[in-house]
Structure formats: C-alpha cells, structure tokens
C-alpha cells in the first residue's frame, strides 16, 4: 500500500492531541494505518517496525512532528495526513476556549489559594522547571512526567525536604490523597490501611485487591519508580512512612516497590521497624526478612491479604482460579513454545518476570530481571518475552498505554502472527485517568488474532487480569466479562494470571532455572525522620489541585469534586530545540 509522510519542524502538541488526531485519521475510508507522533528516536523505530517509514523520517528531530499514513491509494494517504493536521489545529483552537487559564503555576496558585498539590504531566525535558516552580509556591508535587534526568529528581527531592513538602515522582503514575485519586488511580473504599509505593501499578494492584477483599485505605502515596535507588536514597518513601506513622486514621502501613537498592531498602526497613504500627513490605523480586512488626510479602496479592488481615482481624484470600491449564496446553500445536507478555503496568510486568523465571528460564524484556536478558531491539520479541509497554522506550512523545492502547494492540497482532507464540499474557488497568474501556478496546483484537490462529491450525491461549474495582468508572466486573467473552482466561490477580500462564507454557518444554532472590534485612540503625509537618497537614484535608499538562487529569479531578485549576502550559521557546539550546547557554 502507498505511504505518505511529512515532517513539520519544531511543532509541539501534547500526546492526547496526537492520539486523537491519529485515531480520527485512521477511521477514514481506505486508510490502513496512521502515525502522528513527536519524532523521537523511539517513535521513529516504532514507525519503522510498523512499516511506516518514509523519506525524511530519518532526519527528523525529537522536537519535530512526524505524520504518516498508509492507505489504498497515495491520494487517500495524503488526505489522511492532511486530515490529522486539521484535527490537531481544530483541537488547539477548541481547547483554548474563552475561559481564563493562568499561564504559570504561581498565577494558578493565586487563582486557587487553597491549592495544596501540583499535578504535573508535561514532557520530561521541561518537568524540572515546572516542578521547581510548584515547590517554590509551597505546593506538594505529583510529577507524572517520565524521562526526567535523575539529577533533576535528586535536586527536586532535596528542595522538597528543605520545605517539608511531599515530592511524588518523577514518573509517579498514581496517588490517592484524602480520597482524591491523582493521575491513574482506582476508586478505593475508605479504611485504615495506608500505603507508600515506588511502583505505580503495584500500588494500584494492592489497593484494588484490598478493596475487593473488604478492606479500605486512608492514603496511597506514590514516590516515583527510582525513589529507592542508591542515587535518590528513598527520600519520598521515608517521608511517606513517617506521615502515615503519625496519621491517626492509619492502623496498618504497606510499602510497595520494584527491586530497591539493598542499602536503601535496609534503611527503610529499619525505619519501618521503629514504627508503632504493623508494616507489610512487598519489594517485588526480593525477600524481606521479618523484623519486629515488619513482615514481607512475596507477591502483591499476598501484601493485600496480609494488610486486610491485620486491619480487619479476619482471614483474607482471593478465590482460586478454576481454569484448566491442561486443556489449554493440549490444544497448542507442536511449534508453539513461547510466552509473550504485553503489559501496560510496569510493576505488574516485573512481578510476572520474577514469578516466571524460576520455571521458564531466561525471559527477555525491556525491564529485565537480569541485564543479560535485555530485549534488543524492543520492537522484536525473542523466545519468552515480557514487555512493559509503558516503559520509556514506548512513551516518548506518546501517551501511556493505559490511555492509548494503539501500540499494544499492534504488538498483540505481531505476537499472535508468530507461529511460535503459545500464550499471550495481558493486564488491564482501570481507574481515574485511564482509558474509559480498556477491555472493550482489547476484546475485538483478541477475537481477531485467535480466529486468525485458528484458521492457521493453531490455538492461541490468552491469559489476563484486571487491576481495579467495581467502583471504578469502568467497573471491574464488566471489564472481566468483556475479556472472558473474547476468550481471555482471567485471573483474580496478576499473580494468579501469571501462575496459570506458567502452568500452560511449562508443558511446551520450559527450562527450569534456579534464581536466588535477594534477601533484604533492616539496617542496624534507623535513619532520622524528616520533618513532615506540612505532609501531615496535607493528609488531614481533602486536597485542591493545580494541574499542569494533560487536561484529562483535571477532568478526572473535577468529576471527583476536587477543586482544580489548569495552567495553560506551553513549552518554553515554543519547544524549538535550537532556541532551547540558546536559553540553556544563557542560563549556564
């Protein structure tokens, strides 16, 4: 099919606008595929992998806009590209509207004097200056942006510590503060369990399971995925732990993280051991040595069960899966050997890797449990592969897959077409800020690829889980039903879905491999507690929010009745790289 593509130099649109333009152009008659993305190296590689390379793409820069369409005729491809530009222009005019929108965080703080939190989701290279402005205005910060240099994270957390403020992020996808769901977050029953998580979907999974087990939460504080790294030192988790220890509404504390730096985790566990409340620590991929009132959990599901049991004083457990792995494995053809995991949640992806490796051997990933199993390039799977589609490689200049499933659906078709693929493992993450119907977007493609496999004489097993609650806007029960109707085997948790997938694929010649998990113990001395007076004040009231970036987060907060003001943010110098370089030189 003919391809038409063009590059618009130094042209910035937010990722929601790009997704909508791409989606509308793709629906035009005769159009097979459309790409409307910022021309980052990652996006250029994804366009090439999708057969959308065009002359001029290689020379495009990260601040350029790439528009490309493949259609039945060259005229239709060119018309689709022109239509995408029209949609982008129309959206910019309509969102400007006639309502006053402050231009800066400081002016927004004057417009909403009761504001306590800034929710920031601008592109990563601009995030530091916006977050610093918010901290200087006395606001706690949830920095959703990813691709933020770690030296900027260290500087922002040092600044927040000086002021006693909470710096959640960068790359912090979720938090629930005073009942307000910020970023991607689920609707969770109020209760007596408080959480701090350096793992966005890990926090969502544990809070959702607590809700389903009959428990409830006070607050869920996100820290950003690098908070427990050696460089950052666990600054936000320590502040969050201290604030929950002092919070009169919290009886039980849960800590969640992907593998932390052992010395940082030891420090955090020593602080937890000094708390007067029981603490459950789920450090995925590591074994936590029990200390005092601190106990470890091997999976996110186990962390939720233990927390509910401690808070409610009753046994808590999810129902076991009733699917039959022997039947599924018996329907696979001889050449089908490999598992392919396509995750939208990073922590859920990592939990799958940790649970599968002891049974399947090497598993390649863009978020590998062992650096030797790094997937290169990320656009092509290798043997057993589990991918975090929300990783930085897939989100530069694009929306997160929990909002825009386009890339994951394309990858699902790609994996299903591979005759060696035996089973596909998926997650569906619900909540405020997420796609309005993620299972509805997945289901028709699952049917399509299973039917295609059937016509080719293969059986494709698809296993998944739903992270969310029946109180979420999408409704967990309805989402599960949609997946089941499409032929997906749905687990009660990510851990259960991974267990089922493992049992199915083990019969195809899995290579068992022994992996010893790190054992993390509390360090000898607990660190000094930070001053969290302003954080305690934040937890004692319902927040008011200044939103900078994705407008859908402001819409989500408005729907929850949370006071919010949006900043009319545009990148400095119009996002033009050569002017930004000049500004950097002037500020140096």
Coordinates of C-alpha atoms in Angstrom, one line a residue:
X1 CA 0.0 0.0 0.0
X2 CA 1.2 3.5 -0.7
X3 CA 2.7 5.6 2.2
X4 CA 2.6 9.3 2.5
X5 CA 4.6 11.1 5.3
X6 CA 5.8 14.5 6.2
X7 CA 7.8 16.2 9.0
X8 CA 6.7 19.5 10.5
X9 CA 9.7 21.2 12.1
X10 CA 9.7 22.3 15.7
X11 CA 6.0 21.7 16.2
X12 CA 4.7 20.7 19.6
X13 CA 1.3 19.1 20.5
X14 CA 0.5 17.3 23.7
X15 CA 0.2 13.5 23.5
X16 CA -3.6 13.5 23.9
X17 CA -4.0 15.7 20.9
X18 CA -1.6 13.4 18.9
X19 CA -3.6 10.3 19.9
X20 CA -6.9 11.8 18.9
X21 CA -5.6 13.0 15.6
X22 CA -4.2 9.6 14.8
X23 CA -7.4 7.9 15.9
X24 CA -9.7 10.1 13.8
X25 CA -7.4 9.9 10.7
X26 CA -7.2 6.1 11.0
X27 CA -11.0 5.9 10.6
X28 CA -11.0 7.4 7.2
X29 CA -12.1 5.2 4.2
X30 CA -9.2 3.4 2.6
X31 CA -6.8 4.1 5.4
X32 CA -4.9 1.2 6.9
X33 CA -2.7 2.9 9.5
X34 CA -1.7 6.4 10.6
X35 CA 1.1 7.6 12.8
X36 CA 1.1 11.1 14.4
X37 CA 4.0 11.4 16.8
X38 CA 6.8 13.5 18.0
X39 CA 9.9 12.3 16.1
X40 CA 11.9 10.8 19.0
X41 CA 14.3 8.0 18.2
X42 CA 12.0 5.6 19.9
X43 CA 9.0 6.7 17.9
X44 CA 10.9 6.6 14.6
X45 CA 11.9 3.0 15.4
X46 CA 8.3 2.1 16.2
X47 CA 7.1 3.7 12.9
X48 CA 9.8 1.7 11.0
X49 CA 8.8 -1.6 12.8
X50 CA 5.1 -0.9 11.8
X51 CA 6.1 -0.4 8.1
X52 CA 5.5 3.4 8.2
X53 CA 9.0 4.6 7.3
X54 CA 9.0 7.4 4.7
X55 CA 11.7 9.7 3.2
X56 CA 12.6 12.4 5.6
X57 CA 11.8 10.4 8.8
X58 CA 15.5 9.6 9.5
X59 CA 16.5 13.2 9.6
X60 CA 13.6 14.3 11.8
X61 CA 14.5 15.6 15.3
X62 CA 12.8 15.0 18.7
X63 CA 11.0 18.4 18.6
X64 CA 9.6 17.7 15.1
X65 CA 6.2 16.3 14.4
X66 CA 6.0 13.2 12.1
X67 CA 2.8 12.5 10.3
X68 CA 2.5 9.4 8.1
X69 CA -0.4 7.4 6.6
X70 CA -0.7 4.1 4.7
X71 CA -3.8 3.8 2.5
X72 CA -5.2 2.1 -0.5
X73 CA -4.1 4.9 -2.7
X74 CA -1.5 7.7 -2.5
X75 CA -4.2 10.3 -2.6
X76 CA -6.0 8.7 0.3
X77 CA -2.8 8.5 2.3
X78 CA -2.0 12.2 1.7
X79 CA -5.6 13.1 2.6
X80 CA -5.3 11.2 5.9
X81 CA -2.2 13.1 6.8
X82 CA -3.8 16.4 5.9
X83 CA -6.9 15.4 8.0
X84 CA -4.7 14.7 11.0
X85 CA -3.2 18.2 10.8
X86 CA -6.7 19.6 10.6
X87 CA -7.7 17.7 13.7
X88 CA -4.7 19.0 15.6
X89 CA -5.4 22.6 14.6
X90 CA -9.1 22.2 15.4
X91 CA -8.4 20.8 18.9
X92 CA -5.9 23.6 19.7
X93 CA -8.5 26.2 18.9
X94 CA -11.3 24.5 20.7
X95 CA -9.3 23.8 23.9
X96 CA -8.2 27.4 24.1
X97 CA -11.9 28.3 24.7
X98 CA -12.9 31.6 26.3
X99 CA -12.2 30.6 30.0
X100 CA -9.3 32.3 31.7
X101 CA -6.4 29.9 32.3
X102 CA -3.4 31.0 34.2
X103 CA -0.1 30.9 32.3
X104 CA 2.1 29.9 35.3
X105 CA 1.9 27.8 38.5
X106 CA 2.3 30.9 40.6
X107 CA -0.6 32.7 38.9
X108 CA -2.7 29.5 39.3
X109 CA -1.9 29.4 43.0
X110 CA -3.2 32.9 43.3
X111 CA -6.4 31.9 41.4
X112 CA -6.9 28.8 43.8
X113 CA -5.4 29.9 47.1
X114 CA -6.5 26.7 48.9
X115 CA -4.4 24.6 46.4
X116 CA -2.1 22.1 48.1
X117 CA -0.8 19.9 45.3
X118 CA 0.5 20.5 41.8
X119 CA -0.2 17.6 39.3
X120 CA 2.4 17.9 36.5
X121 CA 2.4 15.9 33.3
X122 CA 4.5 18.0 30.9
X123 CA 7.2 16.4 28.7
X124 CA 10.1 15.2 30.8
X125 CA 12.7 17.7 29.5
X126 CA 10.5 20.6 30.8
X127 CA 9.4 19.0 34.0
X128 CA 12.1 20.2 36.4
X129 CA 11.4 23.9 36.0
X130 CA 7.6 23.4 36.4
X131 CA 8.0 21.2 39.5
X132 CA 10.6 23.6 41.0
X133 CA 8.1 26.5 40.4
X134 CA 5.4 24.5 42.2
X135 CA 7.7 23.7 45.2
X136 CA 8.7 27.3 45.4
X137 CA 5.0 28.2 45.6
X138 CA 4.7 25.9 48.7
X139 CA 2.8 23.1 46.9
X140 CA 3.3 19.4 47.2
X141 CA 4.0 17.9 43.8
X142 CA 2.9 14.8 42.0
X143 CA 5.2 14.7 38.9
X144 CA 3.7 12.3 36.4
X145 CA 6.3 13.1 33.7
X146 CA 8.8 10.4 32.8
X147 CA 12.2 10.8 31.0
X148 CA 13.3 13.2 33.7
X149 CA 17.1 13.2 34.4
X150 CA 17.9 11.6 37.8
X151 CA 20.0 14.7 38.8
X152 CA 16.8 16.7 38.5
X153 CA 14.9 14.2 40.7
X154 CA 17.6 14.5 43.3
X155 CA 17.5 18.3 43.3
X156 CA 13.7 18.4 43.5
X157 CA 13.6 16.0 46.4
X158 CA 16.3 17.9 48.2
X159 CA 14.3 21.1 47.7
X160 CA 11.1 19.4 48.9
X161 CA 12.8 18.1 52.0
X162 CA 14.0 21.6 52.9
X163 CA 10.4 22.8 52.9
X164 CA 8.8 19.7 54.4
X165 CA 6.8 19.1 51.2
X166 CA 6.0 15.8 49.5
X167 CA 7.7 15.3 46.1
X168 CA 5.9 12.3 44.5
X169 CA 7.8 11.4 41.3
X170 CA 9.1 11.9 38.7
X171 CA 7.4 9.0 36.8
X172 CA 4.8 8.8 39.6
X173 CA 1.6 7.5 38.0
X174 CA -0.7 7.2 40.9
X175 CA -1.6 8.5 44.3
X176 CA -4.8 8.7 46.5
X177 CA -4.6 11.6 49.0
X178 CA -7.5 12.4 51.2
X179 CA -9.8 10.3 49.0
X180 CA -8.8 12.2 45.8
X181 CA -7.4 10.0 43.0
X182 CA -4.5 11.7 41.3
X183 CA -3.1 10.5 37.9
X184 CA -4.0 6.9 37.3
X185 CA -5.8 5.7 40.4
X186 CA -8.7 3.5 41.4
X187 CA -11.8 4.2 43.4
X188 CA -11.0 2.5 46.7
X189 CA -13.1 2.2 49.8
X190 CA -12.0 4.3 52.8
X191 CA -10.4 2.3 55.6
X192 CA -7.5 2.0 58.0
X193 CA -4.6 0.9 55.7
X194 CA -2.0 3.5 54.4
X195 CA 0.4 2.8 51.6
X196 CA 3.6 4.2 50.1
X197 CA 4.6 2.8 46.7
X198 CA 7.6 3.2 44.4
X199 CA 5.6 1.2 41.9
X200 CA 2.6 2.7 40.2
X201 CA 0.6 -0.3 39.0
X202 CA 1.9 -2.2 42.1
X203 CA 0.2 0.4 44.2
X204 CA -2.9 0.1 42.1
X205 CA -2.9 -3.7 42.3
X206 CA -2.5 -3.8 46.1
X207 CA -5.2 -1.1 46.7
X208 CA -7.6 -2.7 44.3
X209 CA -7.2 -6.1 46.0
X210 CA -7.6 -4.5 49.4
X211 CA -10.9 -3.1 48.3
X212 CA -12.0 -6.5 46.8
X213 CA -11.1 -8.3 50.0
X214 CA -13.3 -6.0 52.0
X215 CA -10.7 -3.6 53.4
X216 CA -10.1 0.1 52.7
X217 CA -7.4 2.7 52.7
X218 CA -6.5 6.1 54.2
X219 CA -3.9 7.3 51.6
X220 CA -1.7 5.8 48.9
X221 CA 1.4 7.9 48.4
X222 CA 3.4 7.4 45.2
X223 CA 7.1 8.1 45.2
X224 CA 8.3 7.5 41.6
X225 CA 10.0 4.4 40.4
X226 CA 13.6 5.5 41.2
X227 CA 12.9 6.7 44.8
X228 CA 14.6 3.6 46.3
X229 CA 17.6 3.7 44.0
X230 CA 21.0 4.4 45.6
X231 CA 21.2 7.8 44.0
X232 CA 17.8 9.0 45.4
X233 CA 18.0 7.2 48.7
X234 CA 14.3 6.7 49.4
X235 CA 13.6 10.3 50.4
X236 CA 9.9 10.2 49.5
X237 CA 9.2 6.7 50.9
X238 CA 10.8 7.8 54.2
X239 CA 8.7 10.9 54.3
X240 CA 5.5 9.0 53.4
X241 CA 6.2 6.3 56.0
X242 CA 6.7 8.9 58.7
X243 CA 3.5 10.8 57.7
X244 CA 1.5 7.5 57.8
X245 CA 3.0 6.6 61.2
X246 CA 1.8 10.0 62.5
X247 CA -1.6 9.7 60.8
X248 CA -4.3 8.9 63.4
X249 CA -6.5 7.3 60.7
X250 CA -3.9 4.7 59.7
X251 CA -3.6 1.4 61.6
X252 CA -1.5 -0.7 59.1
X253 CA 1.1 0.5 56.6
X254 CA 2.1 -1.2 53.3
X255 CA 5.3 -0.5 51.4
X256 CA 5.5 -1.5 47.7
X257 CA 8.4 -1.3 45.4
X258 CA 10.1 -2.9 42.5
X259 CA 13.6 -4.2 43.5
X260 CA 15.2 -1.5 45.6
X261 CA 18.8 -0.8 46.2
X262 CA 19.6 -3.1 49.1
X263 CA 21.2 -0.5 51.3
X264 CA 18.3 1.9 50.7
X265 CA 15.7 -0.8 51.4
X266 CA 17.6 -1.7 54.6
X267 CA 17.3 1.9 55.8
X268 CA 13.6 2.0 55.0
X269 CA 13.0 -1.3 56.8
X270 CA 14.9 -0.1 59.8
X271 CA 12.7 3.0 59.9
X272 CA 9.6 0.7 59.5
X273 CA 10.7 -1.4 62.4
X274 CA 10.8 1.7 64.6
X275 CA 7.1 2.4 63.8
X276 CA 4.4 1.7 66.3
X277 CA 2.1 0.2 63.6
X278 CA 2.5 -3.1 61.7
X279 CA 4.1 -2.7 58.3
X280 CA 3.8 -5.1 55.3
X281 CA 6.7 -4.7 52.8
X282 CA 6.3 -6.1 49.2
X283 CA 9.5 -5.5 47.4
X284 CA 8.9 -7.4 44.2
X285 CA 11.8 -9.6 43.3
X286 CA 13.3 -9.6 46.8
X287 CA 12.6 -11.4 50.1
X288 CA 12.1 -9.2 53.1
X289 CA 13.4 -10.6 56.3
X290 CA 10.8 -10.1 59.1
X291 CA 11.9 -7.6 61.8
X292 CA 9.8 -6.6 64.7
X293 CA 6.4 -5.5 63.4
X294 CA 7.6 -5.6 59.8
X295 CA 6.7 -8.6 57.6
X296 CA 7.4 -9.3 54.0
X297 CA 5.1 -10.4 51.2
X298 CA 6.2 -12.4 48.1
X299 CA 3.5 -11.0 45.8
X300 CA 1.3 -8.0 45.5
X301 CA -1.7 -10.3 46.2
X302 CA -0.1 -11.5 49.4
X303 CA 0.6 -8.0 50.5
X304 CA -3.0 -7.1 50.2
X305 CA -4.2 -10.2 52.0
X306 CA -1.8 -9.6 54.9
X307 CA -2.8 -5.9 55.2
X308 CA -6.5 -6.7 55.3
X309 CA -6.0 -9.5 57.8
X310 CA -4.0 -7.1 60.1
X311 CA -6.5 -4.2 59.7
X312 CA -9.7 -6.3 60.0
X313 CA -8.6 -9.2 62.1
X314 CA -10.1 -11.7 59.7
X315 CA -8.6 -14.2 57.2
X316 CA -8.4 -12.7 53.7
X317 CA -7.9 -14.6 50.5
X318 CA -9.0 -14.4 46.8
X319 CA -10.9 -17.3 45.3
X320 CA -8.6 -19.8 43.4
X321 CA -8.7 -19.9 39.6
X322 CA -11.0 -22.5 38.1
X323 CA -9.4 -22.7 34.6
X324 CA -7.8 -25.9 33.4
X325 CA -4.3 -25.3 32.2
X326 CA -4.0 -28.9 30.9
X327 CA -6.9 -28.3 28.4
X328 CA -5.3 -25.2 27.1
X329 CA -1.9 -26.7 26.7
X330 CA -3.4 -29.7 25.0
X331 CA -4.8 -27.5 22.2
X332 CA -1.4 -26.0 21.3
X333 CA 0.3 -27.2 18.1
X334 CA 3.8 -28.6 18.2
X335 CA 5.7 -25.5 17.2
X336 CA 4.0 -23.2 19.8
X337 CA 6.6 -22.8 22.6
X338 CA 6.8 -19.3 23.9
X339 CA 5.0 -16.9 26.2
X340 CA 4.7 -13.3 25.2
X341 CA 3.6 -10.8 27.9
X342 CA 2.3 -7.3 26.9
X343 CA 1.9 -5.2 30.0
X344 CA 0.7 -1.7 30.4
X345 CA 1.7 -1.7 34.1
X346 CA 5.4 -1.7 34.9
X347 CA 5.2 -3.3 38.3
X348 CA 2.8 -5.9 37.1
X349 CA 5.3 -6.7 34.3
X350 CA 8.1 -7.0 36.7
X351 CA 6.1 -9.2 39.1
X352 CA 5.4 -11.5 36.1
X353 CA 9.1 -11.7 35.3
X354 CA 10.0 -12.6 38.8
X355 CA 7.3 -15.3 39.1
X356 CA 8.0 -16.9 35.7
X357 CA 11.9 -17.0 35.6
X358 CA 12.3 -19.9 38.1
X359 CA 10.1 -22.1 35.8
X360 CA 10.8 -20.8 32.3
X361 CA 14.4 -19.8 32.4
X362 CA 15.5 -16.6 30.5
X363 CA 12.8 -14.1 29.8
X364 CA 13.7 -11.2 27.6
X365 CA 12.3 -7.8 28.4
X366 CA 12.8 -4.0 28.2
X367 CA 12.7 -4.2 32.0
X368 CA 14.7 -7.4 32.6
X369 CA 15.2 -9.1 35.9
X370 CA 18.8 -9.8 34.7
X371 CA 20.7 -7.3 32.4
X372 CA 21.7 -10.3 30.2
X373 CA 18.1 -10.7 29.3
X374 CA 17.6 -7.2 27.9
X375 CA 15.5 -7.2 24.8
X376 CA 17.3 -5.5 21.8
X377 CA 15.6 -4.1 19.8
X378 CA 12.4 -3.8 21.9
X379 CA 10.3 -4.0 18.7
X380 CA 11.0 -7.7 18.2
X381 CA 10.4 -10.5 20.7
X382 CA 12.8 -13.2 21.4
X383 CA 11.8 -16.6 22.8
X384 CA 10.0 -16.0 26.1
X385 CA 9.4 -12.2 26.2
X386 CA 7.5 -10.0 28.7
X387 CA 7.4 -6.3 27.8
X388 CA 6.5 -3.2 29.8
X389 CA 4.6 -1.2 27.1
X390 CA 4.6 1.8 29.5
X391 CA 8.5 1.9 29.5
X392 CA 10.3 5.0 28.4
X393 CA 11.0 3.4 25.0
X394 CA 7.3 3.4 24.2
X395 CA 6.1 6.7 25.8
X396 CA 8.5 9.4 24.4
X397 CA 6.1 11.8 22.7
X398 CA 3.3 9.3 23.1
X399 CA 0.5 8.6 25.6
X400 CA 0.9 5.8 28.2
X401 CA -0.7 2.5 27.0
X402 CA -3.1 2.8 29.9
X403 CA -4.6 5.7 28.0
X404 CA -3.8 4.9 24.4
X405 CA -3.8 1.1 23.5
X406 CA -2.7 1.6 19.9
X407 CA 0.8 0.3 20.3
X408 CA -0.2 -2.6 22.5
X409 CA -2.9 -3.7 20.0
X410 CA -0.4 -3.6 17.2
X411 CA 2.1 -5.6 19.2
X412 CA -0.6 -8.1 20.1
X413 CA -1.3 -8.7 16.4
X414 CA 2.5 -9.0 15.8
X415 CA 2.9 -11.6 18.6
X416 CA -0.1 -13.6 17.6
X417 CA 1.1 -13.9 14.0
X418 CA 4.3 -15.6 15.2
X419 CA 3.7 -19.4 14.9
X420 CA 6.0 -20.0 18.0
X421 CA 3.8 -17.9 20.3
X422 CA 1.8 -20.3 22.6
X423 CA 0.3 -17.9 25.1
X424 CA -0.2 -14.1 25.4
X425 CA -0.3 -12.6 28.9
X426 CA -2.0 -9.2 29.4
X427 CA -3.1 -6.8 32.1
X428 CA -6.0 -4.4 32.1
X429 CA -5.6 -1.4 34.5
X430 CA -8.7 0.6 35.4
X431 CA -9.3 3.7 37.4
X432 CA -9.5 7.5 37.1
X433 CA -7.3 8.9 34.3
X434 CA -7.1 5.5 32.5
X435 CA -8.8 4.5 29.2
X436 CA -12.6 4.6 29.5
X437 CA -13.0 1.0 28.3
X438 CA -9.6 -0.8 28.1
X439 CA -11.2 -4.3 27.9
X440 CA -13.5 -3.1 25.1
X441 CA -10.5 -1.9 23.1
X442 CA -8.7 -5.2 23.6
X443 CA -11.6 -7.7 23.1
X444 CA -12.1 -7.3 19.4
X445 CA -8.4 -7.7 18.7
X446 CA -8.2 -10.7 20.9
X447 CA -11.0 -12.3 18.9
X448 CA -9.4 -11.3 15.7
X449 CA -6.0 -12.8 16.5
X450 CA -7.4 -16.0 18.0
X451 CA -9.6 -16.5 14.9
X452 CA -6.6 -15.9 12.7
X453 CA -4.6 -18.5 14.6
X454 CA -7.4 -21.0 14.4
X455 CA -7.5 -20.6 10.6
X456 CA -3.8 -21.3 10.5
X457 CA -4.3 -24.5 12.6
X458 CA -3.1 -23.1 15.9
X459 CA -4.7 -22.4 19.2
X460 CA -3.7 -19.1 20.9
X461 CA -4.1 -19.0 24.7
X462 CA -4.7 -15.5 26.1
X463 CA -4.5 -15.0 29.9
X464 CA -5.1 -11.7 31.7
X465 CA -6.1 -10.0 34.9
X466 CA -8.0 -6.8 35.7
X467 CA -6.4 -4.3 38.2
X468 CA -9.3 -2.3 39.6
X469 CA -12.6 -2.3 41.5
X470 CA -16.3 -2.5 40.7
X471 CA -16.4 1.2 41.9
X472 CA -14.0 2.4 39.2
X473 CA -15.5 4.3 36.3
X474 CA -15.0 1.3 34.0
X475 CA -16.3 -1.3 36.5
X476 CA -14.0 -4.3 37.1
X477 CA -16.8 -6.9 36.7
X478 CA -17.9 -5.6 33.3
X479 CA -14.2 -5.4 32.2
X480 CA -13.7 -9.0 33.2
X481 CA -16.9 -10.1 31.5
X482 CA -15.7 -8.5 28.2
X483 CA -12.4 -10.2 28.4
X484 CA -14.0 -13.6 29.1
X485 CA -16.4 -13.2 26.2
X486 CA -13.4 -12.6 23.9
X487 CA -11.8 -15.8 25.1
X488 CA -9.4 -14.5 27.7
X489 CA -8.7 -16.6 30.8
X490 CA -9.0 -14.0 33.6
X491 CA -7.2 -14.4 36.9
X492 CA -8.3 -12.9 40.1
X493 CA -4.9 -11.1 40.4
X494 CA -1.8 -10.6 38.3
X495 CA -0.1 -13.3 40.3
X496 CA -2.9 -15.8 39.6
X497 CA -2.8 -15.0 35.9
X498 CA 0.9 -15.4 35.7
X499 CA 0.6 -18.8 37.6
X500 CA -1.9 -20.1 35.1
X501 CA 0.2 -18.9 32.1
X502 CA 3.2 -20.6 33.6
X503 CA 1.3 -23.9 34.0
X504 CA 0.2 -23.8 30.4
X505 CA 3.5 -23.0 28.8
X506 CA 5.5 -25.3 31.1
X507 CA 4.3 -28.2 29.1
X508 CA 6.0 -26.8 25.9
X509 CA 9.5 -27.6 27.1
X510 CA 10.2 -24.9 29.6
X511 CA 13.7 -24.7 31.0
X512 CA 13.6 -24.6 34.7
X513 CA 16.2 -22.3 36.2
X514 CA 17.0 -21.6 39.8
X515 CA 17.2 -18.0 40.7
X516 CA 18.1 -16.9 44.2
X517 CA 16.1 -13.8 45.3
X518 CA 17.9 -11.1 47.3
X519 CA 17.1 -11.2 51.0
X520 CA 16.8 -7.7 52.4
X521 CA 17.1 -7.1 56.1
X522 CA 16.7 -3.9 58.1
X523 CA 19.9 -2.0 58.6
X524 CA 21.4 -1.7 62.1
X525 CA 20.4 1.9 62.6
X526 CA 17.2 3.7 61.6
X527 CA 17.6 7.0 59.7
X528 CA 16.5 10.2 61.3
X529 CA 12.9 11.0 60.5
X530 CA 12.3 14.0 58.2
X531 CA 10.1 16.9 59.2
X532 CA 6.7 16.1 57.7
X533 CA 4.6 18.7 59.4
X534 CA 3.2 20.1 56.1
X535 CA 2.7 16.5 54.8
X536 CA 0.6 15.6 57.9
X537 CA -1.5 18.7 57.3
X538 CA -2.0 17.6 53.6
X539 CA -3.2 14.1 54.7
X540 CA -5.6 15.8 57.2
X541 CA -7.6 17.6 54.5
X542 CA -9.1 16.9 51.0
X543 CA -6.6 18.4 48.5
X544 CA -7.1 21.1 46.0
X545 CA -5.0 20.8 42.8
X546 CA -3.2 22.8 40.2
X547 CA -3.0 20.8 37.0
X548 CA -0.2 21.4 34.5
X549 CA -0.2 19.2 31.4
X550 CA -2.7 16.5 30.4
X551 CA -6.2 18.1 30.7
X552 CA -7.8 14.7 31.2
X553 CA -6.3 14.6 34.7
X554 CA -8.1 17.9 35.5
X555 CA -11.3 16.5 34.1
X556 CA -10.9 13.4 36.3
X557 CA -10.5 15.5 39.5
X558 CA -13.5 17.7 38.6
X559 CA -15.6 14.5 38.2
X560 CA -14.5 13.6 41.8
X561 CA -15.5 17.0 43.1
X562 CA -11.9 18.1 43.8
X563 CA -11.2 21.8 43.3
X564 CA -8.8 22.2 40.3
X565 CA -7.3 24.9 38.2
X566 CA -5.5 24.1 34.9
X567 CA -2.4 26.0 33.7
X568 CA -2.4 27.0 30.0
X569 CA 1.1 25.5 29.7
X570 CA 3.2 25.7 26.5
X571 CA 6.8 24.6 26.2
X572 CA 9.4 27.4 26.6
X573 CA 10.5 28.9 23.2
X574 CA 7.7 27.0 21.6
X575 CA 9.6 23.8 22.1
X576 CA 12.1 24.7 19.4
X577 CA 15.3 22.9 20.2
X578 CA 17.7 25.5 18.8
X579 CA 16.1 28.2 20.9
X580 CA 16.1 26.0 24.0
X581 CA 19.8 25.4 23.4
X582 CA 20.4 29.1 23.3
X583 CA 18.4 29.6 26.6
X584 CA 20.5 26.8 28.2
X585 CA 23.7 28.7 27.3
X586 CA 22.3 32.0 28.6
X587 CA 21.4 30.3 31.9
X588 CA 24.7 28.4 32.2

